[in-house]
Amino acid sequence: MTLLAAFALAALASPAATQDEAGLRAADAAHHAAARANDGAALAAMTHPNFRLFAPEGYIGDRQRLIARFNSAETGYVRFERVADSVTVTGNVGVIMGRETVERRDRKPIARRFTNVWIWSGDRWQWLARHAHEVKE
């Protein structure tokens, strides 16, 4: 397990995790850090077993496919910036919507809009779903 994965597990499973906007923002920040670091183990630790993804490339993926991509370094971000434009918590569901810029090795930067859906399960937020699509700058 990588150091980042251990940190993400500790942060998400700690008693300090809260079922409110601050806790959701902390979980999403841990996700962002794991994705930037291309850390499949950390992403696996915070991703719900029923996770679904609508990827910018047009496919629908699941948790297994997502983690495999990060473990293979297929994603390989050299830049990943994110701004949350909307954060909402309703009961045990959290939704973060915003914009991000990603750049992979040997490619131009790509601007995207995204929605991350989180579910409070037990004592932590788990990443349940994501939709992302490219936008013209």
JSON list of C-alpha atoms in Angstrom, two decimals:
[
{"chain": "A", "resi": 1, "resn": "MET", "atom": "CA", "xyz": [0.00, 0.00, 0.00]},
{"chain": "A", "resi": 2, "resn": "THR", "atom": "CA", "xyz": [1.38, 3.39, -0.91]},
{"chain": "A", "resi": 3, "resn": "LEU", "atom": "CA", "xyz": [1.79, 6.18, 1.60]},
{"chain": "A", "resi": 4, "resn": "LEU", "atom": "CA", "xyz": [-0.99, 8.14, -0.12]},
{"chain": "A", "resi": 5, "resn": "ALA", "atom": "CA", "xyz": [-3.30, 5.12, 0.07]},
{"chain": "A", "resi": 6, "resn": "ALA", "atom": "CA", "xyz": [-2.61, 4.78, 3.78]},
{"chain": "A", "resi": 7, "resn": "PHE", "atom": "CA", "xyz": [-3.27, 8.49, 4.27]},
{"chain": "A", "resi": 8, "resn": "ALA", "atom": "CA", "xyz": [-6.52, 8.31, 2.30]},
{"chain": "A", "resi": 9, "resn": "LEU", "atom": "CA", "xyz": [-7.71, 5.27, 4.28]},
{"chain": "A", "resi": 10, "resn": "ALA", "atom": "CA", "xyz": [-6.90, 6.97, 7.56]},
{"chain": "A", "resi": 11, "resn": "ALA", "atom": "CA", "xyz": [-8.55, 10.22, 6.53]},
{"chain": "A", "resi": 12, "resn": "LEU", "atom": "CA", "xyz": [-11.72, 8.55, 5.27]},
{"chain": "A", "resi": 13, "resn": "ALA", "atom": "CA", "xyz": [-12.05, 6.07, 8.13]},
{"chain": "A", "resi": 14, "resn": "SER", "atom": "CA", "xyz": [-11.09, 8.42, 10.94]},
{"chain": "A", "resi": 15, "resn": "PRO", "atom": "CA", "xyz": [-13.63, 9.58, 13.53]},
{"chain": "A", "resi": 16, "resn": "ALA", "atom": "CA", "xyz": [-13.09, 13.10, 12.16]},
{"chain": "A", "resi": 17, "resn": "ALA", "atom": "CA", "xyz": [-14.97, 12.14, 8.96]},
{"chain": "A", "resi": 18, "resn": "THR", "atom": "CA", "xyz": [-18.28, 13.95, 9.06]},
{"chain": "A", "resi": 19, "resn": "GLN", "atom": "CA", "xyz": [-21.53, 13.58, 7.15]},
{"chain": "A", "resi": 20, "resn": "ASP", "atom": "CA", "xyz": [-21.65, 17.25, 6.18]},
{"chain": "A", "resi": 21, "resn": "GLU", "atom": "CA", "xyz": [-20.26, 19.57, 3.51]},
{"chain": "A", "resi": 22, "resn": "ALA", "atom": "CA", "xyz": [-16.86, 19.86, 5.20]},
{"chain": "A", "resi": 23, "resn": "GLY", "atom": "CA", "xyz": [-16.52, 16.08, 5.39]},
{"chain": "A", "resi": 24, "resn": "LEU", "atom": "CA", "xyz": [-17.61, 15.70, 1.77]},
{"chain": "A", "resi": 25, "resn": "ARG", "atom": "CA", "xyz": [-15.11, 18.32, 0.63]},
{"chain": "A", "resi": 26, "resn": "ALA", "atom": "CA", "xyz": [-12.36, 16.49, 2.56]},
{"chain": "A", "resi": 27, "resn": "ALA", "atom": "CA", "xyz": [-13.26, 13.17, 0.91]},
{"chain": "A", "resi": 28, "resn": "ASP", "atom": "CA", "xyz": [-13.29, 14.79, -2.53]},
{"chain": "A", "resi": 29, "resn": "ALA", "atom": "CA", "xyz": [-9.92, 16.45, -1.84]},
{"chain": "A", "resi": 30, "resn": "ALA", "atom": "CA", "xyz": [-8.48, 13.03, -0.93]},
{"chain": "A", "resi": 31, "resn": "HIS", "atom": "CA", "xyz": [-9.90, 11.66, -4.20]},
{"chain": "A", "resi": 32, "resn": "HIS", "atom": "CA", "xyz": [-8.35, 14.51, -6.17]},
{"chain": "A", "resi": 33, "resn": "ALA", "atom": "CA", "xyz": [-4.96, 13.93, -4.53]},
{"chain": "A", "resi": 34, "resn": "ALA", "atom": "CA", "xyz": [-5.12, 10.19, -5.28]},
{"chain": "A", "resi": 35, "resn": "ALA", "atom": "CA", "xyz": [-6.07, 10.79, -8.92]},
{"chain": "A", "resi": 36, "resn": "ARG", "atom": "CA", "xyz": [-3.29, 13.38, -9.35]},
{"chain": "A", "resi": 37, "resn": "ALA", "atom": "CA", "xyz": [-0.81, 10.89, -7.91]},
{"chain": "A", "resi": 38, "resn": "ASN", "atom": "CA", "xyz": [-2.18, 8.09, -10.12]},
{"chain": "A", "resi": 39, "resn": "ASP", "atom": "CA", "xyz": [-2.68, 6.06, -6.93]},
{"chain": "A", "resi": 40, "resn": "GLY", "atom": "CA", "xyz": [-5.01, 3.14, -7.67]},
{"chain": "A", "resi": 41, "resn": "ALA", "atom": "CA", "xyz": [-4.76, 1.76, -4.12]},
{"chain": "A", "resi": 42, "resn": "ALA", "atom": "CA", "xyz": [-5.93, 5.03, -2.57]},
{"chain": "A", "resi": 43, "resn": "LEU", "atom": "CA", "xyz": [-8.78, 5.29, -5.09]},
{"chain": "A", "resi": 44, "resn": "ALA", "atom": "CA", "xyz": [-9.80, 1.70, -4.36]},
{"chain": "A", "resi": 45, "resn": "ALA", "atom": "CA", "xyz": [-9.96, 2.49, -0.64]},
{"chain": "A", "resi": 46, "resn": "MET", "atom": "CA", "xyz": [-12.49, 5.30, -1.15]},
{"chain": "A", "resi": 47, "resn": "THR", "atom": "CA", "xyz": [-14.54, 3.88, -4.04]},
{"chain": "A", "resi": 48, "resn": "HIS", "atom": "CA", "xyz": [-17.87, 2.16, -3.38]},
{"chain": "A", "resi": 49, "resn": "PRO", "atom": "CA", "xyz": [-18.22, -1.42, -4.70]},
{"chain": "A", "resi": 50, "resn": "ASN", "atom": "CA", "xyz": [-21.14, -0.32, -6.95]},
{"chain": "A", "resi": 51, "resn": "PHE", "atom": "CA", "xyz": [-19.23, 2.64, -8.45]},
{"chain": "A", "resi": 52, "resn": "ARG", "atom": "CA", "xyz": [-20.15, 3.69, -11.99]},
{"chain": "A", "resi": 53, "resn": "LEU", "atom": "CA", "xyz": [-18.37, 6.12, -14.31]},
{"chain": "A", "resi": 54, "resn": "PHE", "atom": "CA", "xyz": [-19.43, 7.85, -17.49]},
{"chain": "A", "resi": 55, "resn": "ALA", "atom": "CA", "xyz": [-16.00, 8.69, -18.88]},
{"chain": "A", "resi": 56, "resn": "PRO", "atom": "CA", "xyz": [-15.13, 11.62, -21.16]},
{"chain": "A", "resi": 57, "resn": "GLU", "atom": "CA", "xyz": [-14.09, 9.03, -23.75]},
{"chain": "A", "resi": 58, "resn": "GLY", "atom": "CA", "xyz": [-17.72, 7.88, -23.90]},
{"chain": "A", "resi": 59, "resn": "TYR", "atom": "CA", "xyz": [-17.68, 4.54, -22.11]},
{"chain": "A", "resi": 60, "resn": "ILE", "atom": "CA", "xyz": [-19.48, 3.47, -18.95]},
{"chain": "A", "resi": 61, "resn": "GLY", "atom": "CA", "xyz": [-17.11, 1.85, -16.50]},
{"chain": "A", "resi": 62, "resn": "ASP", "atom": "CA", "xyz": [-17.20, 0.26, -13.09]},
{"chain": "A", "resi": 63, "resn": "ARG", "atom": "CA", "xyz": [-14.93, 0.22, -10.04]},
{"chain": "A", "resi": 64, "resn": "GLN", "atom": "CA", "xyz": [-12.80, -2.63, -11.37]},
{"chain": "A", "resi": 65, "resn": "ARG", "atom": "CA", "xyz": [-12.11, -0.86, -14.68]},
{"chain": "A", "resi": 66, "resn": "LEU", "atom": "CA", "xyz": [-11.33, 2.44, -12.95]},
{"chain": "A", "resi": 67, "resn": "ILE", "atom": "CA", "xyz": [-8.85, 0.91, -10.52]},
{"chain": "A", "resi": 68, "resn": "ALA", "atom": "CA", "xyz": [-7.23, -1.15, -13.28]},
{"chain": "A", "resi": 69, "resn": "ARG", "atom": "CA", "xyz": [-6.65, 2.02, -15.35]},
{"chain": "A", "resi": 70, "resn": "PHE", "atom": "CA", "xyz": [-4.94, 3.77, -12.46]},
{"chain": "A", "resi": 71, "resn": "ASN", "atom": "CA", "xyz": [-2.91, 0.70, -11.45]},
{"chain": "A", "resi": 72, "resn": "SER", "atom": "CA", "xyz": [-1.65, 0.34, -15.03]},
{"chain": "A", "resi": 73, "resn": "ALA", "atom": "CA", "xyz": [-0.68, 4.03, -15.13]},
{"chain": "A", "resi": 74, "resn": "GLU", "atom": "CA", "xyz": [-2.87, 4.33, -18.24]},
{"chain": "A", "resi": 75, "resn": "THR", "atom": "CA", "xyz": [-4.26, 7.58, -16.89]},
{"chain": "A", "resi": 76, "resn": "GLY", "atom": "CA", "xyz": [-0.87, 9.13, -16.06]},
{"chain": "A", "resi": 77, "resn": "TYR", "atom": "CA", "xyz": [-1.82, 12.72, -15.27]},
{"chain": "A", "resi": 78, "resn": "VAL", "atom": "CA", "xyz": [0.96, 15.28, -15.38]},
{"chain": "A", "resi": 79, "resn": "ARG", "atom": "CA", "xyz": [-1.54, 17.99, -14.48]},
{"chain": "A", "resi": 80, "resn": "PHE", "atom": "CA", "xyz": [-4.93, 17.74, -12.79]},
{"chain": "A", "resi": 81, "resn": "GLU", "atom": "CA", "xyz": [-6.56, 20.90, -11.47]},
{"chain": "A", "resi": 82, "resn": "ARG", "atom": "CA", "xyz": [-10.11, 20.98, -10.10]},
{"chain": "A", "resi": 83, "resn": "VAL", "atom": "CA", "xyz": [-12.56, 23.64, -8.93]},
{"chain": "A", "resi": 84, "resn": "ALA", "atom": "CA", "xyz": [-15.81, 22.70, -7.18]},
{"chain": "A", "resi": 85, "resn": "ASP", "atom": "CA", "xyz": [-18.62, 25.02, -8.30]},
{"chain": "A", "resi": 86, "resn": "SER", "atom": "CA", "xyz": [-21.38, 23.32, -6.30]},
{"chain": "A", "resi": 87, "resn": "VAL", "atom": "CA", "xyz": [-21.32, 21.09, -3.21]},
{"chain": "A", "resi": 88, "resn": "THR", "atom": "CA", "xyz": [-24.57, 19.64, -1.87]},
{"chain": "A", "resi": 89, "resn": "VAL", "atom": "CA", "xyz": [-25.34, 17.13, 0.87]},
{"chain": "A", "resi": 90, "resn": "THR", "atom": "CA", "xyz": [-28.83, 15.63, 1.16]},
{"chain": "A", "resi": 91, "resn": "GLY", "atom": "CA", "xyz": [-29.12, 12.92, 3.76]},
{"chain": "A", "resi": 92, "resn": "ASN", "atom": "CA", "xyz": [-26.47, 10.32, 2.99]},
{"chain": "A", "resi": 93, "resn": "VAL", "atom": "CA", "xyz": [-25.80, 11.54, -0.57]},
{"chain": "A", "resi": 94, "resn": "GLY", "atom": "CA", "xyz": [-23.26, 14.19, -1.53]},
{"chain": "A", "resi": 95, "resn": "VAL", "atom": "CA", "xyz": [-22.85, 15.75, -4.97]},
{"chain": "A", "resi": 96, "resn": "ILE", "atom": "CA", "xyz": [-19.92, 17.83, -6.15]},
{"chain": "A", "resi": 97, "resn": "MET", "atom": "CA", "xyz": [-20.08, 19.55, -9.54]},
{"chain": "A", "resi": 98, "resn": "GLY", "atom": "CA", "xyz": [-17.35, 21.63, -11.11]},
{"chain": "A", "resi": 99, "resn": "ARG", "atom": "CA", "xyz": [-14.67, 22.06, -13.71]},
{"chain": "A", "resi": 100, "resn": "GLU", "atom": "CA", "xyz": [-11.24, 20.59, -14.12]},
{"chain": "A", "resi": 101, "resn": "THR", "atom": "CA", "xyz": [-8.25, 20.69, -16.41]},
{"chain": "A", "resi": 102, "resn": "VAL", "atom": "CA", "xyz": [-6.27, 17.52, -16.99]},
{"chain": "A", "resi": 103, "resn": "GLU", "atom": "CA", "xyz": [-3.17, 16.82, -19.00]},
{"chain": "A", "resi": 104, "resn": "ARG", "atom": "CA", "xyz": [-1.75, 13.41, -19.71]},
{"chain": "A", "resi": 105, "resn": "ARG", "atom": "CA", "xyz": [1.71, 12.60, -20.93]},
{"chain": "A", "resi": 106, "resn": "ASP", "atom": "CA", "xyz": [2.29, 13.79, -24.50]},
{"chain": "A", "resi": 107, "resn": "ARG", "atom": "CA", "xyz": [-1.15, 15.40, -24.80]},
{"chain": "A", "resi": 108, "resn": "LYS", "atom": "CA", "xyz": [-2.60, 18.88, -24.69]},
{"chain": "A", "resi": 109, "resn": "PRO", "atom": "CA", "xyz": [-4.54, 20.08, -21.63]},
{"chain": "A", "resi": 110, "resn": "ILE", "atom": "CA", "xyz": [-8.22, 19.10, -21.67]},
{"chain": "A", "resi": 111, "resn": "ALA", "atom": "CA", "xyz": [-10.97, 21.17, -20.02]},
{"chain": "A", "resi": 112, "resn": "ARG", "atom": "CA", "xyz": [-13.81, 19.16, -18.51]},
{"chain": "A", "resi": 113, "resn": "ARG", "atom": "CA", "xyz": [-16.97, 19.52, -16.45]},
{"chain": "A", "resi": 114, "resn": "PHE", "atom": "CA", "xyz": [-17.61, 16.85, -13.85]},
{"chain": "A", "resi": 115, "resn": "THR", "atom": "CA", "xyz": [-20.08, 15.54, -11.32]},
{"chain": "A", "resi": 116, "resn": "ASN", "atom": "CA", "xyz": [-18.91, 13.30, -8.47]},
{"chain": "A", "resi": 117, "resn": "VAL", "atom": "CA", "xyz": [-21.56, 11.51, -6.41]},
{"chain": "A", "resi": 118, "resn": "TRP", "atom": "CA", "xyz": [-20.68, 10.30, -2.92]},
{"chain": "A", "resi": 119, "resn": "ILE", "atom": "CA", "xyz": [-22.62, 8.18, -0.44]},
{"chain": "A", "resi": 120, "resn": "TRP", "atom": "CA", "xyz": [-22.20, 8.20, 3.34]},
{"chain": "A", "resi": 121, "resn": "SER", "atom": "CA", "xyz": [-21.75, 4.55, 4.28]},
{"chain": "A", "resi": 122, "resn": "GLY", "atom": "CA", "xyz": [-21.04, 3.54, 7.85]},
{"chain": "A", "resi": 123, "resn": "ASP", "atom": "CA", "xyz": [-18.65, 6.20, 9.07]},
{"chain": "A", "resi": 124, "resn": "ARG", "atom": "CA", "xyz": [-17.23, 7.63, 5.84]},
{"chain": "A", "resi": 125, "resn": "TRP", "atom": "CA", "xyz": [-17.94, 9.02, 2.40]},
{"chain": "A", "resi": 126, "resn": "GLN", "atom": "CA", "xyz": [-17.53, 6.57, -0.47]},
{"chain": "A", "resi": 127, "resn": "TRP", "atom": "CA", "xyz": [-17.24, 7.63, -4.11]},
{"chain": "A", "resi": 128, "resn": "LEU", "atom": "CA", "xyz": [-20.29, 6.18, -5.85]},
{"chain": "A", "resi": 129, "resn": "ALA", "atom": "CA", "xyz": [-20.48, 7.70, -9.35]},
{"chain": "A", "resi": 130, "resn": "ARG", "atom": "CA", "xyz": [-18.84, 10.15, -11.72]},
{"chain": "A", "resi": 131, "resn": "HIS", "atom": "CA", "xyz": [-19.74, 11.82, -14.97]},
{"chain": "A", "resi": 132, "resn": "ALA", "atom": "CA", "xyz": [-17.15, 13.87, -16.84]},
{"chain": "A", "resi": 133, "resn": "HIS", "atom": "CA", "xyz": [-17.13, 15.37, -20.29]},
{"chain": "A", "resi": 134, "resn": "GLU", "atom": "CA", "xyz": [-14.81, 17.59, -22.30]},
{"chain": "A", "resi": 135, "resn": "VAL", "atom": "CA", "xyz": [-15.75, 21.20, -22.97]},
{"chain": "A", "resi": 136, "resn": "LYS", "atom": "CA", "xyz": [-14.37, 23.80, -25.33]},
{"chain": "A", "resi": 137, "resn": "GLU", "atom": "CA", "xyz": [-12.44, 26.50, -23.51]}
]
